[in-house]
Short mmCIF file of C-alpha atoms in Angstrom, two decimals:
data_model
loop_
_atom_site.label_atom_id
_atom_site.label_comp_id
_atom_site.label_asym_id
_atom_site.label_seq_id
_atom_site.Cartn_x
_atom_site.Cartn_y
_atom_site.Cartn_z
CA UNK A 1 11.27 -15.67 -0.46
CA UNK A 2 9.14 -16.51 2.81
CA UNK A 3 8.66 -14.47 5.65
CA UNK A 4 10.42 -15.24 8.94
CA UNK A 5 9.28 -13.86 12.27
CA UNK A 6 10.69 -13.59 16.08
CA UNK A 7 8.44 -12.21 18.58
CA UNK A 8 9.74 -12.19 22.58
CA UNK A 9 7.71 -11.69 25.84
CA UNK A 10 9.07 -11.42 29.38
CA UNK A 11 6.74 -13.79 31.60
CA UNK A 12 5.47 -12.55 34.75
CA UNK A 13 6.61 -15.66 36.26
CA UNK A 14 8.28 -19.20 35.61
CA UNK A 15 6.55 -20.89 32.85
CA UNK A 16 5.11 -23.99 35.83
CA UNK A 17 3.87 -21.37 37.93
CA UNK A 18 -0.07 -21.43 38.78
CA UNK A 19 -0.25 -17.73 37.17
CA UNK A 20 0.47 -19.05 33.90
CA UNK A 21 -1.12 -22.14 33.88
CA UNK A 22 -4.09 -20.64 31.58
CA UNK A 23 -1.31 -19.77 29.13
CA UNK A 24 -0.21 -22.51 28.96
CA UNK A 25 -3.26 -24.31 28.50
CA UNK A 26 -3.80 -22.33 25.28
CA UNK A 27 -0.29 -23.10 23.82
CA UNK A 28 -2.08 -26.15 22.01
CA UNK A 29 -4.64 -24.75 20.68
CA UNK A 30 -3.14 -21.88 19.45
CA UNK A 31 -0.44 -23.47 17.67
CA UNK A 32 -2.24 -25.93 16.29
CA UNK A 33 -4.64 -22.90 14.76
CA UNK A 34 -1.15 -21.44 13.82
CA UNK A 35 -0.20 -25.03 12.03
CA UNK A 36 -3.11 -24.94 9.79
CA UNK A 37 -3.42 -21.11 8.93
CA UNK A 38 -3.61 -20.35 5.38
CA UNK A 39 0.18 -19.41 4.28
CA UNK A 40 1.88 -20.93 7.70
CA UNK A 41 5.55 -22.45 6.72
CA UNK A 42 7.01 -23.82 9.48
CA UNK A 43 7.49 -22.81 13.07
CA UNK A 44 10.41 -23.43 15.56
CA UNK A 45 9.19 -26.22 18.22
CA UNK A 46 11.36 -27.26 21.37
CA UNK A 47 9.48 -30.80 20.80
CA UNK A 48 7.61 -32.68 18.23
CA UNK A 49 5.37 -34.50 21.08
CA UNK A 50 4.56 -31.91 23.68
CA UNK A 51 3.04 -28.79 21.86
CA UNK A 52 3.15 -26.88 25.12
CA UNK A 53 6.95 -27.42 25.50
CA UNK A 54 8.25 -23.87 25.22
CA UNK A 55 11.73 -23.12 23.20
CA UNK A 56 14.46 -23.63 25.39
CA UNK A 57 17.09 -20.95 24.77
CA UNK A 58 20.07 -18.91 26.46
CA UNK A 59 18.77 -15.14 25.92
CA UNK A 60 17.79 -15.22 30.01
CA UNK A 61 15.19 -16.78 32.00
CA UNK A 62 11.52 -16.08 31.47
CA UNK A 63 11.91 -15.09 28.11
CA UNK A 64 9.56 -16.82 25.74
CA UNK A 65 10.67 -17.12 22.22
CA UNK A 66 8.25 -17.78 19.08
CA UNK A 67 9.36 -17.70 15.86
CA UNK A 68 7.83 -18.78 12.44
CA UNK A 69 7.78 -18.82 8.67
CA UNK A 70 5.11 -17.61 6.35
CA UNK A 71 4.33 -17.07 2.84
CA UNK A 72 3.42 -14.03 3.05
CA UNK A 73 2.26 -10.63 4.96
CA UNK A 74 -1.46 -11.04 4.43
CA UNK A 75 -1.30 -14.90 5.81
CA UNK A 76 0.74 -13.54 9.32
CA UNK A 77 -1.25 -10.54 9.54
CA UNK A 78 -4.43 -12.50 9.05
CA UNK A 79 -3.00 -15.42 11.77
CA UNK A 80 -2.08 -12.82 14.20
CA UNK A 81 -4.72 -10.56 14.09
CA UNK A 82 -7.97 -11.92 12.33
CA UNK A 83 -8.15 -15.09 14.25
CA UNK A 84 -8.64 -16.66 17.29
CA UNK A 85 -4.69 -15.41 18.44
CA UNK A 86 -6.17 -12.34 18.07
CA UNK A 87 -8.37 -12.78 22.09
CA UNK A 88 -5.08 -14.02 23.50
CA UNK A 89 -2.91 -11.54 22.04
CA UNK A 90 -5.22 -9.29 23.79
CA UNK A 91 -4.61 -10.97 27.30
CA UNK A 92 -0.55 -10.57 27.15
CA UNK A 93 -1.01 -8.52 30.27
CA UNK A 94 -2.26 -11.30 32.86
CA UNK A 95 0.83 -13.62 31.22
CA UNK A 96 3.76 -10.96 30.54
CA UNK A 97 5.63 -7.92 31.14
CA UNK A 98 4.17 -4.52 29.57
CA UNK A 99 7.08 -4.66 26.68
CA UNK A 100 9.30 -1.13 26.94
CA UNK A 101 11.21 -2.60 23.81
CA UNK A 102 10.38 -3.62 20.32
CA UNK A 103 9.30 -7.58 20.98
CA UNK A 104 8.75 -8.16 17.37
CA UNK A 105 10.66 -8.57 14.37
CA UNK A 106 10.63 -9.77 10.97
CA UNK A 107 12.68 -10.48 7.86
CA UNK A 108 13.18 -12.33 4.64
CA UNK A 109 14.47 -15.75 4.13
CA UNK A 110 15.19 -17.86 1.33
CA UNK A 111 12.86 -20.43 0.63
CA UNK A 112 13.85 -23.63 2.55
CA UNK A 113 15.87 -21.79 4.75
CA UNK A 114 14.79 -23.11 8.65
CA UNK A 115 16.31 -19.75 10.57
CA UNK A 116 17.37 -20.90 14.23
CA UNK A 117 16.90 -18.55 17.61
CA UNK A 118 19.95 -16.84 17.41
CA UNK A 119 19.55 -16.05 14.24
CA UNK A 120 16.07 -13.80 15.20
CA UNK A 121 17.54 -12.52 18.22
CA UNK A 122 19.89 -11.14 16.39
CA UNK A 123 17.70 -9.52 13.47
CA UNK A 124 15.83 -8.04 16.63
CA UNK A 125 18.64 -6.51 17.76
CA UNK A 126 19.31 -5.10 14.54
CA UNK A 127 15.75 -3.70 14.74
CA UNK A 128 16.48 -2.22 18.33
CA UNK A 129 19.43 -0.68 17.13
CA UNK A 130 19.00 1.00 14.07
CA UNK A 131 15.14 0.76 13.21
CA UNK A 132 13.22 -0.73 10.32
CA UNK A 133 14.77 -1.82 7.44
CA UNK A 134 15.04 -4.31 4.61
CA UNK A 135 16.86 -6.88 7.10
CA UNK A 136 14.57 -6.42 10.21
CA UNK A 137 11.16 -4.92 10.15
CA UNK A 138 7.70 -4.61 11.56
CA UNK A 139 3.81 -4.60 10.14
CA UNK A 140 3.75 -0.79 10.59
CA UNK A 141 7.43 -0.66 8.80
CA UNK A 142 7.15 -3.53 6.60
CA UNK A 143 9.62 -3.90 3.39
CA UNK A 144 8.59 -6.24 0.68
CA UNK A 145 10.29 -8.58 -0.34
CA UNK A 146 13.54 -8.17 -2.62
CA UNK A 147 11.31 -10.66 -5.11
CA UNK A 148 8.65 -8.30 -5.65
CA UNK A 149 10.78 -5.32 -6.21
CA UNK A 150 9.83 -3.97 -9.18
CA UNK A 151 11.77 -4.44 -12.31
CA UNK A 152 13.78 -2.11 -14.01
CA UNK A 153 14.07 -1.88 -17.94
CA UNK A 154 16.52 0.19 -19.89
CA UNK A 155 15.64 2.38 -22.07
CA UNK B 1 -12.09 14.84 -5.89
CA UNK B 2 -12.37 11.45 -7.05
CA UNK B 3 -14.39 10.48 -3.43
CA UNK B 4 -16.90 13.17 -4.28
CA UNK B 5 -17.43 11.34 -8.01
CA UNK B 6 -17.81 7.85 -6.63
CA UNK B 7 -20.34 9.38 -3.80
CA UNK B 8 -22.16 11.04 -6.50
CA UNK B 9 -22.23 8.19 -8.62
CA UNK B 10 -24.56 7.00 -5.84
CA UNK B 11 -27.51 9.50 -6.14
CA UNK B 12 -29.35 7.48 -9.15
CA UNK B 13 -31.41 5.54 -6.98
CA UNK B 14 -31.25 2.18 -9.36
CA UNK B 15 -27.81 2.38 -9.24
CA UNK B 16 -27.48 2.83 -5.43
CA UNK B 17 -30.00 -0.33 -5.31
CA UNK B 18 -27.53 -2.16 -7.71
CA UNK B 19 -24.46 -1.02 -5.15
CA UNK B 20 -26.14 -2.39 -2.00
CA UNK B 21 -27.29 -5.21 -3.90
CA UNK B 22 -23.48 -6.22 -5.11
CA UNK B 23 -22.02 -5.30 -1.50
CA UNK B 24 -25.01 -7.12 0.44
CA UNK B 25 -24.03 -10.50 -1.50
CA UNK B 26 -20.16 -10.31 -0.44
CA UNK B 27 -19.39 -12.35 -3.46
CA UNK B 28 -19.11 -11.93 -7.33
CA UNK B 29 -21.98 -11.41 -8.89
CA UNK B 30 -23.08 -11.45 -12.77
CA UNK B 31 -25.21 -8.59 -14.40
CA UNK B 32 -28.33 -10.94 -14.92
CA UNK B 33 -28.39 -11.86 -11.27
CA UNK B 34 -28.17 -8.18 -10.44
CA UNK B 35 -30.91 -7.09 -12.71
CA UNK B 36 -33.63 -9.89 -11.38
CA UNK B 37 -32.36 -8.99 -7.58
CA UNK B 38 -32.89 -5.05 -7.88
CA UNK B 39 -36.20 -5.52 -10.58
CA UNK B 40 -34.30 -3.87 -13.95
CA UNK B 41 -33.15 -5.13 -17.61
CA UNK B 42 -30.11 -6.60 -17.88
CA UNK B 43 -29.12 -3.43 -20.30
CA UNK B 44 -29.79 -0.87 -17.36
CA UNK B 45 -27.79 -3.33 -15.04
CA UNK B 46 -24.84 -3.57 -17.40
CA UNK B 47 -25.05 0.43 -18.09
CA UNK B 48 -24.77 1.40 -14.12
CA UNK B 49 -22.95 -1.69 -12.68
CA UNK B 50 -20.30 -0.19 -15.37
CA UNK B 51 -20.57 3.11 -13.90
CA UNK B 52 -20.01 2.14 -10.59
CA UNK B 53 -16.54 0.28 -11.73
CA UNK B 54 -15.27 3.42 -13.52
CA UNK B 55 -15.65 5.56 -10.31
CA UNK B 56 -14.06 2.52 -8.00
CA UNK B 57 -16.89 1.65 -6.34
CA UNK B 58 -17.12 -2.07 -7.25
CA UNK B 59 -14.32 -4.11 -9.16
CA UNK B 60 -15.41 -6.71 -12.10
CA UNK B 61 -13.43 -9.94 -13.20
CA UNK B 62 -14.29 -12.64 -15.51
CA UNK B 63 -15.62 -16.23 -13.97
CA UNK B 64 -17.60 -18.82 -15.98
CA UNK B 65 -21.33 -18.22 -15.73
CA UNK B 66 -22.00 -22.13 -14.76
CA UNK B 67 -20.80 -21.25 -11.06
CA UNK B 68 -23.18 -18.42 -11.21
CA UNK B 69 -25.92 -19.99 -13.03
CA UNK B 70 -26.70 -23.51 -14.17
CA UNK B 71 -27.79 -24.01 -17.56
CA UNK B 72 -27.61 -22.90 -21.01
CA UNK B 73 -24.43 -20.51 -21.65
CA UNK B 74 -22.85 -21.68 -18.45
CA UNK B 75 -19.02 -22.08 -18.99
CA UNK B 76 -18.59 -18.75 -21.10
CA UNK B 77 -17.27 -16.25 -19.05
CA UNK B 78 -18.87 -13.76 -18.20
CA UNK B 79 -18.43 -10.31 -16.39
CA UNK B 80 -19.10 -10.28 -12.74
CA UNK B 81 -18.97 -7.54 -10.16
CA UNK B 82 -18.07 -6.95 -6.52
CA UNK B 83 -17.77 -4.11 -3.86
CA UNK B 84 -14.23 -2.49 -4.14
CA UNK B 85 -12.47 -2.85 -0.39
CA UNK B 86 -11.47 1.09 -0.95
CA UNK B 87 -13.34 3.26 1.85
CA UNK B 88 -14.50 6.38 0.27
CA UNK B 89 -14.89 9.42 3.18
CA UNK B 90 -16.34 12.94 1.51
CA UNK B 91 -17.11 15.68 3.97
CA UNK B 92 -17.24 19.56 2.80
CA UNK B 93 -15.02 21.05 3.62
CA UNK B 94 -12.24 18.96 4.25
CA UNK B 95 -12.10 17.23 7.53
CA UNK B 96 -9.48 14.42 8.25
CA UNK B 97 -10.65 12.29 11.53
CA UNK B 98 -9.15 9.25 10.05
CA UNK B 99 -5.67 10.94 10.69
CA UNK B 100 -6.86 12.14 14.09
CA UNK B 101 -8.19 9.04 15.04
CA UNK B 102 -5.02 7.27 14.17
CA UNK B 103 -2.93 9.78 16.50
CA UNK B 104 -5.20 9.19 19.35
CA UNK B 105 -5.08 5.60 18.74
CA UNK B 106 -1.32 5.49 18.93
CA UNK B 107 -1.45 7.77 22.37
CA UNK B 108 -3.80 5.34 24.00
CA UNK B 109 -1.72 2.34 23.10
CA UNK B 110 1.29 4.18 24.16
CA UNK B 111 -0.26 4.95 27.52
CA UNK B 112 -1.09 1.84 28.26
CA UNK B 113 -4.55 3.03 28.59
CA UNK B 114 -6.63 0.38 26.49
CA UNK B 115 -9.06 -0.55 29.38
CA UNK B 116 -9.85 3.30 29.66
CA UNK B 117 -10.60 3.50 25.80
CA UNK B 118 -12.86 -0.10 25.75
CA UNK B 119 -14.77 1.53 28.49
CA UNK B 120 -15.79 4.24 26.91
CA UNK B 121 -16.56 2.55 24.09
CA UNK B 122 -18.65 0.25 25.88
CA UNK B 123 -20.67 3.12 27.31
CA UNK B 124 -21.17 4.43 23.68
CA UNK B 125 -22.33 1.15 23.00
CA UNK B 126 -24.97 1.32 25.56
CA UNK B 127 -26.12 4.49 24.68
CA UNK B 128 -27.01 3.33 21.16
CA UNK B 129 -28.43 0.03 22.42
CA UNK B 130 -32.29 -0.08 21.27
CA UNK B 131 -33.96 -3.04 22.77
CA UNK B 132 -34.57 -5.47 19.81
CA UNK B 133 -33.32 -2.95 17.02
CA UNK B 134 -29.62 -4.18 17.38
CA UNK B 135 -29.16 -5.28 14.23
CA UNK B 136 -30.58 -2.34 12.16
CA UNK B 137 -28.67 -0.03 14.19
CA UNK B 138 -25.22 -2.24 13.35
CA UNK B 139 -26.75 -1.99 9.58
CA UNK B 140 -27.17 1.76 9.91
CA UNK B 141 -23.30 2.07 11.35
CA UNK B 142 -22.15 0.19 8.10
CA UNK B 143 -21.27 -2.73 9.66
CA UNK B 144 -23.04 -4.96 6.60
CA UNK B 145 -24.88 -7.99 9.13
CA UNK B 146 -25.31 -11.07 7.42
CA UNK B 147 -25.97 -14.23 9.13
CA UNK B 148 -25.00 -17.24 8.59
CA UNK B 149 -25.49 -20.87 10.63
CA UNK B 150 -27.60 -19.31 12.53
CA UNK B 151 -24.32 -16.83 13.81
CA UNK B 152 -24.74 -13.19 12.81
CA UNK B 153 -21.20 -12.11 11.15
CA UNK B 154 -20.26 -8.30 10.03
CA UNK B 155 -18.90 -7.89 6.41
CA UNK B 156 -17.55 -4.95 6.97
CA UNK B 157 -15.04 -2.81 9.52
CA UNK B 158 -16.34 0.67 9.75
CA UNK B 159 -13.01 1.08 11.76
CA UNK B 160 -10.47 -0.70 9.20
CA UNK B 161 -7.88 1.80 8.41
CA UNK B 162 -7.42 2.49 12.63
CA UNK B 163 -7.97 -1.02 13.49
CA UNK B 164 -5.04 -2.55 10.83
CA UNK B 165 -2.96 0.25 12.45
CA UNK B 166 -3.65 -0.75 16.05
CA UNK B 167 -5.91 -4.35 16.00
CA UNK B 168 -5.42 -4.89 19.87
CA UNK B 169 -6.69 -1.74 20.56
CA UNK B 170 -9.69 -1.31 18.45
CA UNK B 171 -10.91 -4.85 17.99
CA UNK B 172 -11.12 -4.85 21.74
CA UNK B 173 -12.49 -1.24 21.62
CA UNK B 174 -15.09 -2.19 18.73
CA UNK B 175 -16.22 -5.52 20.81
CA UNK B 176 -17.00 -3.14 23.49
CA UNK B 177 -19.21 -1.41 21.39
CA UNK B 178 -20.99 -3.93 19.55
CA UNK B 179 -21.67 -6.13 23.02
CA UNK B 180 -23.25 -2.54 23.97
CA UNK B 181 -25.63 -2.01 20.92
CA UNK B 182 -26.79 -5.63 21.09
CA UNK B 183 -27.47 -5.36 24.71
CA UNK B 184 -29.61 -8.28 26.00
CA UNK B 185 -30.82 -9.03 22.70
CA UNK B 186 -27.49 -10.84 21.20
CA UNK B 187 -24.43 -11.69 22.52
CA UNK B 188 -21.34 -10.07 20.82
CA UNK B 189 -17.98 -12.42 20.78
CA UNK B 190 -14.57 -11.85 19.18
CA UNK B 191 -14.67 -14.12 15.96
CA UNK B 192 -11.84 -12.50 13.92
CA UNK B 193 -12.06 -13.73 10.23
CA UNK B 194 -9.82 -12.46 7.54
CA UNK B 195 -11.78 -9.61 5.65
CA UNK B 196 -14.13 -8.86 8.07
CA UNK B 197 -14.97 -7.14 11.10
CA UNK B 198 -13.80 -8.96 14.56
CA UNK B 199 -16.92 -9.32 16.31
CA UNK B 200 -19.74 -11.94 15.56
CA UNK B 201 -23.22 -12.69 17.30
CA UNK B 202 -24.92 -15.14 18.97
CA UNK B 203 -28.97 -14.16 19.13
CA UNK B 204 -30.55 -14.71 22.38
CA UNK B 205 -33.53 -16.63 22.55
CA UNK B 206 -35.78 -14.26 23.99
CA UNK B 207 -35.66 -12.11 20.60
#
């Protein structure tokens, strides 16, 4: 099984407006550190020539939508938070709204398996709705993966 | 009890300097190159570098001597040792400030009040700044310096179990810090690399 994961953020402003243009700037770079990242899969990309094209999608306006596959929880965790995402992660304030709901999801997927937009909107919602779980959860709340669920032997 | 046993397996002072040896090298390391780097036999090695894997202190695998050292025997393998990841906190009697520290930690982030936190922080920083005795005050606060390319990394976290609960918060928080202890003598970035702590330094040329 991989591990799939949705993560949302209300902009400030439209995506061409002069506040953002920093953001922007760093889409490249960031996504190409993403691309190379020990344990990265695949990740959902509006366009195979402009990396700073962001996913085009009908969950409202201003809503920017990332969503990617990994091998496992030590190879996101270690993307996210133990490289150079880490410094913008820690700018989301000059680029989007303070969050008041879960903006982060994540889930198991078959091998293979490309999951589309909807498909992570809707495990977030399932995350908003009734908390962590084995179908939507978070790096606080994480649930392993049905693979590595220990076996059981009779007797 | 069993932090109390692996602190105590400390006191023997050749075993300590076989710990800090094994931890200072952040890689495996084989009983032979252990026993020339802290001045004993390879028997007394063996004997303590055991002890300190029975109390969790360091781990041991197997790996084939010839990527240790060239020469005769390489390609058998061979026992090798390295620090366990496992923080070990004793204090008598019981305190728990990891657990507080957590709490507070999720209050701050809650709030909304991270720039409040990183200042204070950065004033702490300052306070322990000692012009030109940066780095042996980050050794001191077991942050393990090493430096490599002429970059000065950290090898260890001394915040890890707060900052894998809340990374935003304390890896901002702990650069705060570390740009105050180094003061005008390095200059702290965020350099986040798997396993170790966030923050690496540039050395200014003056020092």
């Amino acid at each position: 099984m991989h591990l799939a994961q949705l993560n949302v953020g209300h902009l400030l402003a439209p995506v061409e407006a002069p506040e953002l243009a920093e953001f922007v700037a760093l889409l490249e770079p960031i996504n190409a550190l993403a691309d190379v990242a020990p344990g990265f899969v695949w990740r959902l990309k509006e366009s195979e020539t402009d990396p700073t094209a962001t996913v085009q999608h009908d969950f409202g306006d201003d809503l920017l939508i990332n969503m990617s596959v990994w091998r496992t929880r030590d190879d996101l965790w270690n993307y996210v938070y133990r490289s150079r995402h880490l410094g913008v992660l820690q700018r989301r304030r000059e680029w989007f709204t303070k969050a008041v709901e879960v903006y982060s999801v994540m889930w198991w997927i078959p091998e293979g398996h490309l999951p589309t937009a909807a498909e992570g909107m809707a495990r977030l919602d399932l995350l908003r709705e009734k908390g962590a779980g084995p179908e939507a959860f978070t790096f606080k709340e994480f649930s392993e993966s049905p693979d590595t669920s220990p076996v059981t032997v009779d007797g | 009890m069993k932090d109390l046993d692996a602190v105590a397996a400390l006191h023997d002072p050749v075993r300590r300097a076989l710990y800090e040896f094994v931890a200072a090298s952040g890689r495996d390391v084989g009983r032979n190159e252990a026993a020339e780097g802290v001045g004993v036999s390879r028997t007394l090695a063996a004997f303590h570098l055991d002890k300190l894997a029975e109390v969790g202190l360091l781990e041991t695998g197997f790996a084939r001597l010839g990527e240790l050292r060239p020469g005769p025997g390489a390609g058998r393998p061979a026992k090798v040792y390295r620090r366990a990841r496992t923080s070990r906190s004793v204090t008598v009697p019981e305190r728990d400030y990891r657990e507080l520290a957590s709490l507070l930690a999720e209050v701050v982030h809650g709030l909304d009040a991270a720039d409040g936190a990183i200042a204070a922080a950065a004033r702490a920083g300052k306070r322990l700044h000692e012009p030109g005795g940066w780095l042996a005050t980050l050794r001191e606060r077991g942050y393990e310096p090493y430096e490599q390319d002429q970059v000065v990394r950290l090898r260890n976290c001394p915040f890890q179990q707060v900052a894998d609960e809340q990374p935003l918060l304390v890896c901002a928080m702990n650069l705060a810090l570390c740009q105050g202890v180094a003061g005008d003598d390095a200059t702290a970035e965020l350099d986040p690399k798997p396993g170790e702590c966030c923050v690496s330094f540039s050395k200014n040329n003056s020092h």
